Each structure stands twice: as structure tokens, then as C-alpha cells.
Short mmCIF file of C-alpha atoms in Angstrom, two decimals:
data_model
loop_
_atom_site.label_atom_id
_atom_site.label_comp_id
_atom_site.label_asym_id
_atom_site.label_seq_id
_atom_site.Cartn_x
_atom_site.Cartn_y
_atom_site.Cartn_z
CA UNK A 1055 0.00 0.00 0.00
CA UNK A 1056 0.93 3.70 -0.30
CA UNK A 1057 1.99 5.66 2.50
CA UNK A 1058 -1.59 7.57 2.51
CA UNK A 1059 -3.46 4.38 2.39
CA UNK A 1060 -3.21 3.24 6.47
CA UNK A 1061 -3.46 -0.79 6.41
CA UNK A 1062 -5.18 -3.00 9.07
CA UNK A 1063 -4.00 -5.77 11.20
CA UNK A 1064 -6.31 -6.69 10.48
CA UNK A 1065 -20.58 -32.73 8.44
CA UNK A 1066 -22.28 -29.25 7.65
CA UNK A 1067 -25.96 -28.52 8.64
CA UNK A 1068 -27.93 -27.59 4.98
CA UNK A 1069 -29.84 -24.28 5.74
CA UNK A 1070 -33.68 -24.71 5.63
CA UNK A 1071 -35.46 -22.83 3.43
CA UNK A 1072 -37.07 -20.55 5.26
CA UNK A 1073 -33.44 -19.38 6.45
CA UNK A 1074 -32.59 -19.25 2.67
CA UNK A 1075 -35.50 -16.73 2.24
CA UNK A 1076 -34.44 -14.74 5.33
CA UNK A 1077 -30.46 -14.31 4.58
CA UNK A 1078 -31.64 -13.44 1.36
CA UNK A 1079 -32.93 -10.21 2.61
CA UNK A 1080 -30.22 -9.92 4.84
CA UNK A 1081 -28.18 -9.86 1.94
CA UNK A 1082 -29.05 -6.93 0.42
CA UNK A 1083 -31.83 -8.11 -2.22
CA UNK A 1084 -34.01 -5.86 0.03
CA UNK A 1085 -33.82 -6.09 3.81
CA UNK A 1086 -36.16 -4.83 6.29
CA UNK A 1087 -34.16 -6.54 9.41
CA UNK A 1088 -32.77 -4.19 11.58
CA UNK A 1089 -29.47 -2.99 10.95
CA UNK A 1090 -26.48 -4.54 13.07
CA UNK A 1091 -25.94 -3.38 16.35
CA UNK A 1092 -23.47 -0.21 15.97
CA UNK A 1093 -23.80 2.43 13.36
CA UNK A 1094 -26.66 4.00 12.63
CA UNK A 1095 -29.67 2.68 10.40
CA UNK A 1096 -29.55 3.18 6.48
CA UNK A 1097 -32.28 5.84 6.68
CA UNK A 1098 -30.45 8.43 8.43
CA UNK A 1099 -29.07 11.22 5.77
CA UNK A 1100 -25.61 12.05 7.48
CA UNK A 1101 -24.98 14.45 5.05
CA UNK A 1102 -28.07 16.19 4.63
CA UNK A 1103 -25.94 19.48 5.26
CA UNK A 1104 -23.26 19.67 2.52
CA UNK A 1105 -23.54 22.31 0.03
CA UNK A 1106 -21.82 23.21 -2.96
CA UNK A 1107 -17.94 24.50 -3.06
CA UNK A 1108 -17.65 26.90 -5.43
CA UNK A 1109 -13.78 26.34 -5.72
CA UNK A 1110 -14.24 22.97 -6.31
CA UNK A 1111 -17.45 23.07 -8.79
CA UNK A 1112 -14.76 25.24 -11.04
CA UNK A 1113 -12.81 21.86 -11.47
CA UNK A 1114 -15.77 20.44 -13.75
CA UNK A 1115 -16.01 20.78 -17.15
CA UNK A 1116 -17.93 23.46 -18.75
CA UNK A 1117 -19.86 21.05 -20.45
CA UNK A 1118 -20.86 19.55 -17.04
CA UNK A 1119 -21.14 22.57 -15.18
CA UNK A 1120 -24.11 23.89 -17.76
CA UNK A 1121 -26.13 20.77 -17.94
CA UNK A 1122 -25.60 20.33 -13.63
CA UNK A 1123 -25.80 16.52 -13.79
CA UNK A 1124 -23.96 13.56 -14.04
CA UNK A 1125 -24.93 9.76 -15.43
CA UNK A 1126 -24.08 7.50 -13.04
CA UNK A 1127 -24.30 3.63 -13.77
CA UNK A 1128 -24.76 1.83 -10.38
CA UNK A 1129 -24.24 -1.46 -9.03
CA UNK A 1130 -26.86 -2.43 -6.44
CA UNK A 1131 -26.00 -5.63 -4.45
CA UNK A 1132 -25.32 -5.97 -1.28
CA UNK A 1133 -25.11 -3.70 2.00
CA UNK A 1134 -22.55 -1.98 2.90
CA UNK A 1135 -21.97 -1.05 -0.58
CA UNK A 1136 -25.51 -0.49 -2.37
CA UNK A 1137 -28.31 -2.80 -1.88
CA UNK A 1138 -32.44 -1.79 -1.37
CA UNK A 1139 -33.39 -1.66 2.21
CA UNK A 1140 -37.15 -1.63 1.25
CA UNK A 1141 -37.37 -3.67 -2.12
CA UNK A 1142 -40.65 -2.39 -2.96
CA UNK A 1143 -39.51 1.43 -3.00
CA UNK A 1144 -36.36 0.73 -4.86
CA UNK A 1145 -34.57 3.78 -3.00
CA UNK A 1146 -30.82 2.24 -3.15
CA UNK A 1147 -28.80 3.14 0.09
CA UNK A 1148 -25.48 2.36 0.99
CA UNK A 1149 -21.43 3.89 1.19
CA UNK A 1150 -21.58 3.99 -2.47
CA UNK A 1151 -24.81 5.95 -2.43
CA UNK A 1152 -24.22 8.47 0.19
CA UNK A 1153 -20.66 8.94 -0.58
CA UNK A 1154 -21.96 9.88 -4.61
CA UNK A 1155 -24.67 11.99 -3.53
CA UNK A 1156 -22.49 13.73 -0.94
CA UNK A 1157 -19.91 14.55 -3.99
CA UNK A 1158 -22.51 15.47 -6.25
CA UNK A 1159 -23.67 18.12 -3.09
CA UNK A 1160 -20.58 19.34 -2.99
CA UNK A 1161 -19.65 19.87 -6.85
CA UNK A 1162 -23.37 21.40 -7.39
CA UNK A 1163 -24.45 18.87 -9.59
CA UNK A 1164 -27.43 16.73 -9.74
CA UNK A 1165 -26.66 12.45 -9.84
CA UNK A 1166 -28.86 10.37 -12.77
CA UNK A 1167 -28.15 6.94 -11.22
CA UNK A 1168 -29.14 4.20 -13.77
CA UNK A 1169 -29.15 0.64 -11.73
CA UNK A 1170 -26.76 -1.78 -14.32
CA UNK A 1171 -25.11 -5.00 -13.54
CA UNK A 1172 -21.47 -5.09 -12.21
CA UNK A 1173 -20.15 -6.63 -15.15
CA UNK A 1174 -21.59 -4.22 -17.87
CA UNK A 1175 -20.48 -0.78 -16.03
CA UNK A 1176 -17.03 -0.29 -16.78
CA UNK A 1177 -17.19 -1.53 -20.42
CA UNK A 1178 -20.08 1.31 -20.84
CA UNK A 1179 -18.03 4.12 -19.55
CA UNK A 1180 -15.69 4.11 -22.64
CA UNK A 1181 -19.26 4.30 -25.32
CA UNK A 1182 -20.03 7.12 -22.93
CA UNK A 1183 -23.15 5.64 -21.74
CA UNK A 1184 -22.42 6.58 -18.28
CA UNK A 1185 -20.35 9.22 -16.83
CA UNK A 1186 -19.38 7.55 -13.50
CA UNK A 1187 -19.77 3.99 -12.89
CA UNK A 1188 -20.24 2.89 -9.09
CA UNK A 1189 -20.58 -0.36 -7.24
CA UNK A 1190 -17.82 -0.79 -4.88
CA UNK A 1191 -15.21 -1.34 -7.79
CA UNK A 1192 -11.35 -2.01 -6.97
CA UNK A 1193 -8.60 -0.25 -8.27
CA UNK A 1194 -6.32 -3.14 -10.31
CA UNK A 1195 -3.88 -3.25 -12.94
CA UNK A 1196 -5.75 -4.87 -15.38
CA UNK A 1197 -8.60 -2.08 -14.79
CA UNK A 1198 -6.04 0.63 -14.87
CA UNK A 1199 -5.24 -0.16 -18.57
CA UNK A 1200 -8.56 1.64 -19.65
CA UNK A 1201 -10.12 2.72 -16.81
CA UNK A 1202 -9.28 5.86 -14.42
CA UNK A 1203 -10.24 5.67 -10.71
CA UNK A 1204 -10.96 8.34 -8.09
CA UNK A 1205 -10.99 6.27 -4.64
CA UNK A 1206 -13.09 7.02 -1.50
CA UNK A 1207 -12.45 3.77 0.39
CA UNK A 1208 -10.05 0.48 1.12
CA UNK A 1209 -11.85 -2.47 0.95
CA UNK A 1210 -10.60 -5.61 -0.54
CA UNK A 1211 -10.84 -9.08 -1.48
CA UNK A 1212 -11.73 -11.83 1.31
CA UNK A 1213 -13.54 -15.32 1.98
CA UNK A 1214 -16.28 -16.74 4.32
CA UNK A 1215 -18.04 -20.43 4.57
CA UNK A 1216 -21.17 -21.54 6.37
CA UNK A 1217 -20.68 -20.57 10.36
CA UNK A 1218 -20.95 -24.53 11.16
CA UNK A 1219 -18.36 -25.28 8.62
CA UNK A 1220 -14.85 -25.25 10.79
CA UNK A 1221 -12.78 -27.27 8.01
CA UNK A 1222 -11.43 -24.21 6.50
CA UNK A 1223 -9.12 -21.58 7.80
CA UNK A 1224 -8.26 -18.02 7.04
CA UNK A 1225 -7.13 -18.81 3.33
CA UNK A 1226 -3.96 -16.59 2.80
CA UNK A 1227 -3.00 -18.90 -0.18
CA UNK A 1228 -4.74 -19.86 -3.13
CA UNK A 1229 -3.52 -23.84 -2.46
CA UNK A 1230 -5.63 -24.01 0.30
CA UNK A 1231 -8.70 -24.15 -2.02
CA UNK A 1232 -7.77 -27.34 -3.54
CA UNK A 1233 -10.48 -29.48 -4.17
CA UNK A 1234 -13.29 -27.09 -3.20
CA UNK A 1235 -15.92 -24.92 -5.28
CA UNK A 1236 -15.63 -21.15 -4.85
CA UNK A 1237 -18.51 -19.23 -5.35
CA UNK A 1238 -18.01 -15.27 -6.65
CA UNK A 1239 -19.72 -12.67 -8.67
CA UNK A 1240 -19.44 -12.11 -12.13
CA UNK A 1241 -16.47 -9.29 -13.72
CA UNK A 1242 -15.17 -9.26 -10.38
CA UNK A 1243 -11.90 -8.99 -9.12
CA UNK A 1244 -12.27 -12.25 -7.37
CA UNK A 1245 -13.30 -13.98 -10.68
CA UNK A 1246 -10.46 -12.80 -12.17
CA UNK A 1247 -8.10 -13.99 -9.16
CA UNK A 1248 -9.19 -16.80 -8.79
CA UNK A 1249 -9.18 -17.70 -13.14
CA UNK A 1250 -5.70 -16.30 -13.15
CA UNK A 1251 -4.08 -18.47 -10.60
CA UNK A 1252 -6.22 -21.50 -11.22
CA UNK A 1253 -2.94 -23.73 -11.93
CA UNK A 1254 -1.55 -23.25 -8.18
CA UNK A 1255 -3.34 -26.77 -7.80
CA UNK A 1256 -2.06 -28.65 -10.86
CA UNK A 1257 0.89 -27.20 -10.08
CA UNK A 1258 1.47 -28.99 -6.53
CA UNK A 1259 0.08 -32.00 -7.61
CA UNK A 1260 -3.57 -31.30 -6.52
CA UNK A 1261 -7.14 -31.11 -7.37
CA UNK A 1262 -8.11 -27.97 -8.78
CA UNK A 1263 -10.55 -26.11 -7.20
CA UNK A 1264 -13.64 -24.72 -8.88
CA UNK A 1265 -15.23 -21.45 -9.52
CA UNK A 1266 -18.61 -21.24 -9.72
CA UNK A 1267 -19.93 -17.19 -10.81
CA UNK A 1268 -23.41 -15.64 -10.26
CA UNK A 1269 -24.51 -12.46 -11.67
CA UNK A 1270 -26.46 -11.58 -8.72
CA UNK A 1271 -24.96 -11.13 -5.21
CA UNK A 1272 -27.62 -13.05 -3.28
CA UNK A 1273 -27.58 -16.02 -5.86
CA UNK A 1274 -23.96 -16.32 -4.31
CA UNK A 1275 -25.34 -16.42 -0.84
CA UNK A 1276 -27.20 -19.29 -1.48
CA UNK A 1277 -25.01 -21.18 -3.34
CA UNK A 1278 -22.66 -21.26 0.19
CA UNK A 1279 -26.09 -21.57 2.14
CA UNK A 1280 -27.62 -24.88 0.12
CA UNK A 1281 -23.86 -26.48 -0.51
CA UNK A 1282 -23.23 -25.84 -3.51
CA UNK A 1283 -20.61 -24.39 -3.33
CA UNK A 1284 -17.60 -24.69 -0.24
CA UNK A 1285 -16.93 -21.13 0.37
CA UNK A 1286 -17.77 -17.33 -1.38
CA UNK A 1287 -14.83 -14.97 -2.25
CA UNK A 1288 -16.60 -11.18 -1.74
CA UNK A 1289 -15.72 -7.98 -0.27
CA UNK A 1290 -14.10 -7.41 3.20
CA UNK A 1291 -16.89 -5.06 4.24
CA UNK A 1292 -19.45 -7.25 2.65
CA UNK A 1293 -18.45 -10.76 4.14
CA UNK A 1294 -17.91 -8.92 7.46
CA UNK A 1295 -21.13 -7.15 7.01
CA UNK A 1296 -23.11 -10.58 6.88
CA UNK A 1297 -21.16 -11.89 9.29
CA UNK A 1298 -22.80 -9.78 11.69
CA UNK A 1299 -26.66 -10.71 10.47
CA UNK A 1300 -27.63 -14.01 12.25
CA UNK A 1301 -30.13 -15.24 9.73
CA UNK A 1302 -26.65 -15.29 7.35
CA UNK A 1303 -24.94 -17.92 9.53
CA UNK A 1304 -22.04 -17.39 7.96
CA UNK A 1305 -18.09 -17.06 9.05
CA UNK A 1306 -15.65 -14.88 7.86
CA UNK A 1307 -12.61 -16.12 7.02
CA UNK A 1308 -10.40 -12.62 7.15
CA UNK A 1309 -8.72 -10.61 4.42
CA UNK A 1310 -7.11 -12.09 1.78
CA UNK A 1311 -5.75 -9.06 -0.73
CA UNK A 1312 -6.58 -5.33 0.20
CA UNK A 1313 -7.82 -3.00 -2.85
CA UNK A 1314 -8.83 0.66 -3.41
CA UNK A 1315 -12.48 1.18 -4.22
CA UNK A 1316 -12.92 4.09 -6.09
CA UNK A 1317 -15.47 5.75 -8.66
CA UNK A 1318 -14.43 4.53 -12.41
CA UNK A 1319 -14.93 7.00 -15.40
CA UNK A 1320 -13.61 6.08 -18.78
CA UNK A 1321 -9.48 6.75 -19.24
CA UNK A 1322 -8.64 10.24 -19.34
CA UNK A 1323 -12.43 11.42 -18.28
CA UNK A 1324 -11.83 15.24 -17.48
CA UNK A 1325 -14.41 14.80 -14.33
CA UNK A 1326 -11.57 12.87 -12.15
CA UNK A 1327 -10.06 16.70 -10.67
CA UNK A 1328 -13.22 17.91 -9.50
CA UNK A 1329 -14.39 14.08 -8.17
CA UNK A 1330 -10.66 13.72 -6.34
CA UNK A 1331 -11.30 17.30 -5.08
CA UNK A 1332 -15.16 16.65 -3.68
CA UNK A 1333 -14.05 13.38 -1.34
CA UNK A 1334 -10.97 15.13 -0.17
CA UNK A 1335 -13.89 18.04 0.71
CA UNK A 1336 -15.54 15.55 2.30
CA UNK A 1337 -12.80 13.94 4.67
CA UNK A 1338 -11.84 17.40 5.32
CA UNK A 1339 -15.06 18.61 6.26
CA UNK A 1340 -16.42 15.48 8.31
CA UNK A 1341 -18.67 14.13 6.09
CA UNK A 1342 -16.68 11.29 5.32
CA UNK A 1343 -16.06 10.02 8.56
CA UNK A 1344 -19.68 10.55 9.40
CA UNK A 1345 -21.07 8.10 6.40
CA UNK A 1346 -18.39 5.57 7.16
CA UNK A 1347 -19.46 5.26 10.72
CA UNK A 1348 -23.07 5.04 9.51
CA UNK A 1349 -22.22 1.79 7.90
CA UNK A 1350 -19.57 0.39 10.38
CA UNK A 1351 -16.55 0.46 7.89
CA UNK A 1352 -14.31 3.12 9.75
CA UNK A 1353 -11.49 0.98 9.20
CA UNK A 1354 -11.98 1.37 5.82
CA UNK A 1355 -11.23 5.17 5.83
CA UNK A 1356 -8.69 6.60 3.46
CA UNK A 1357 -6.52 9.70 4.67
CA UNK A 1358 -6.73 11.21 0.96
CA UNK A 1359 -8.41 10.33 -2.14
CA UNK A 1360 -6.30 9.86 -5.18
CA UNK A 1361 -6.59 9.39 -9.09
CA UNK A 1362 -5.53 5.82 -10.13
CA UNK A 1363 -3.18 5.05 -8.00
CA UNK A 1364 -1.15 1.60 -8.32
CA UNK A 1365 -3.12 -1.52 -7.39
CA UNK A 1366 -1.33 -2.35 -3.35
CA UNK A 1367 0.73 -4.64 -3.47
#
């Protein structure tokens, strides 16, 4: 990691169905449960109070600045990122959500957030489709190549199996998967991990293990929660998220590769000034710290946001 990114130190039961049906919500398909004990519930607007900086505004394009909004393409999954806490409203909340609309406060401008699956977002950016593409996406270097990143958070790559399931350990290598089926979501980093290395197996001599990928978050939920598959590679915040819902009964298994998470625009987008200069706004004025409490990711704070920095090491 940079220096301005601080690190952390950081036989099975089958579900029954009527779990299934309750983790689902949990999950972020649309959840009505109470929020886990701690930071605040998703309907409280924590930054209800942030107006417009005329210095920064200036950074936006002309262009921009005349038509005052912004097309946002938005990735709605699971909480803490994005997900529907009342599925019949379809009012998205989330980090992603209330850091966006915080930055579109503070540059003036109004947010046109189109929902769109993970996988389609960045490859729209460079048709123009969407100016901004959200949905808790990590800074790599593969992405790098054509995409440009703004980040607002460290999150990261990690595992979790069924609560009752003690056979696997923190996985810090890729070996220890041998033999098992991985679920993950699709045009993730974790698909692309765990495709890219999937000879570490052969390699030693071993079974290789198998990835299984779902378009939709909650599919991968229940996948893990009906034994289909062994384990679920997700987010840090995400995994540790529904660690803490019961009706989940899941474990996390702790953080395998830390990433930047950042807002993506297509390479060379003229926006990424006045987006770096609205978060660092933000963490200066005590918004940030405010929305990351509201969703219990703290840890996840960065001490400045920065354009396309290096994947961490």
C-alpha cells in the first residue's frame, strides 16, 4: 500500500429454506431486518448538510457545469456497498450511495443513477453511456489499462463459509482451495483472481478447485447456504457485514488481498479533478467520517483520495 493508504491488522448442517428466504434479505436483495448493532440505520441522511464549493465546482467541465448533472451507472447488491433496504420502494442506500450523492452536493451537480449489472459498467463508460460507474469497484492493474479511478475507500478481497463449517481456515493462499468450489460474482476482481491463478493446484500435484460465478450477489449467498458451493470470495466489508446478520450464519474467514475502491470514469475522463477534489472536501469537512461510521466500515477510511493510484501490493 501507499503511505496515505493506512493498512489493518487486520458434516455441515444444509440451511432450511425458510433461512434461505431470510439471509436473502439480509443480503441486500431488500432487507427490512434491523441494521447490526453499531452504526446507525440506512435511513439516516448524514450528510443532509453539505452544500456546494464553489472552488471545487470550477474543477468540472464546462460542459458539465451547464447541464448540472452527471450519469451514473450503479451497481446495487449488497449492503454496505448499495443494496435496497425496502425492495418495494427501490430507494438504493449504501457507502456507495451516500458517498456519490455527498460529492454530487458538494460539486453542485445533480446524480442520474441508472441501476446496471457489475459486469456491464465499466465496459459502458468508454461508449459514454455513463459518466461515472459505481458499485464498490477495486482499483487493479488490469482495470487501470482503460479505466481511471478516483478512490473514496479500502476495501478488498476476502472469503467466508457456512458458520458450522470449521474445516477451512483463514485462506492466505490460493492452495488451500484445492479441491473445493468457490462461489463469486461475475467481472469481479475475485473472478479474475481466482481464473488467473487456477494452476496453483495442478501445479502442486492437486485437485483444482472450482469457480462457480453468479450475476447476482444473493444467488452467491445461497449457493454457500444450500452447498453448492464450499466457500464465497466477496468484499471485506461485505463478508464482514453478513457476518454480523444471524439469519446469514455465515463465518468470515479474514482478508485475503486489500484493494482501493474508487469511482471509475472512462481513461482520461476530465471529471476525475473535481471528483478527487469533492471526497478530499468531504474527509476534510467530516462528512466522510460521518457516512463511514453510519455503515460500520471506519477501518476502511482513506486519509486522501487519489486518481488511479497503483493496485497495493
Amino acid at each position: 500500500m501507499t503511505a496515505t493508504h493506512p493498512r489493518r491488522n487486520t458434516p455441515v448442517r444444509r440451511a432450511p429454506l425458510a433461512a434461505v428466504a431470510t439471509v436473502l434479505l439480509a443480503a441486500g436483495c431488500g432487507s427490512t431486518a434491523p441494521a447490526p448493532a453499531g452504526p446507525p440505520g440506512p435511513g439516516e441522511d448524514v450528510v443532509a448538510a453539505e452544500r456546494k464549493v464553489d472552488a471545487v465546482a470550477a474543477l468540472l467541465p464546462e460542459a458539465v457545469r451547464a447541464a448540472g448533472v452527471v450519469k451514473v451507472g450503479a451497481s446495487v447488491g449488497a449492503p454496505p456497498s448499495s443494496y435496497y433496504p425496502d425492495p418495494a420502494k427501490k430507494e438504493a442506500a449504501g457507502v456507495d450511495i451516500d458517498i456519490t450523492d455527498a460529492v454530487a452536493k458538494v460539486l453542485g451537480i445533480t446524480v442520474e443513477r441508472q441501476e446496471a449489472s457489475f459486469e456491464s459498467i465499466l465496459p459502458a463508460l468508454g461508449s459514454g453511456k455513463y459518466d461515472v460507474g459505481t458499485g464498490n469497484f477495486g482499483v487493479t492493474t488490469a482495470r487501470l489499462k482503460t479505466i481511471d479511478f478516483v478512490t473514496y475507500i479500502d476495501d478488498g478481497q476476502g472469503f467466508a463459509v457456512r458458520k458450522d463449517d470449521t474445516s477451512l481456515k483463514p485462506v492466505t493462499d490460493l492452495l488451500q482451495l484445492c479441491g473445493l468450489t468457490i462461489g463469486t460474482g461475475a467481472g469481479t476482481t475475485f473472478e479474475s483472481t481466482l481464473n488467473a491463478r487456477k494452476d496453483v493446484c495442478a501445479a502442486a500435484g492437486r485437485k483444482p478447485y472450482e469457480v462457480k460465478v453468479f450475476s447476482d450477489s444473493a444467488a452467491v449467498l445461497t449457493s454457500l447456504q444450500q452447498g453448492r458451493v464450499d466457500t464465497v470470495m466477496s468484499t471485506i466489508n461485505g463478508l464482514r457485514y453478513q457476518e454480523s446478520r444471524p439469519a446469514a450464519n455465515t463465518r468470515f474467514l479474514g482478508e485475503f488481498h486489500r484493494l482501493d475502491v474508487g469511482f471509475a470514469f472512462a481513461k482520461g475522463s476530465p471529471l476525475t479533478p473535481a471528483f478527487q477534489a469533492a471526497v478530499n472536501q468531504l474527509i476534510k469537512d467530516g462528512s466522510y467520517e460521518r457516512i463511514l461510521r453510519k455503515w460500520g466500515i471506519a477501518d476502511s477510511a482513506i486519509k486522501e483520495s487519489l486518481i488511479s493510484p497503483p493496485e497495493h501490493p
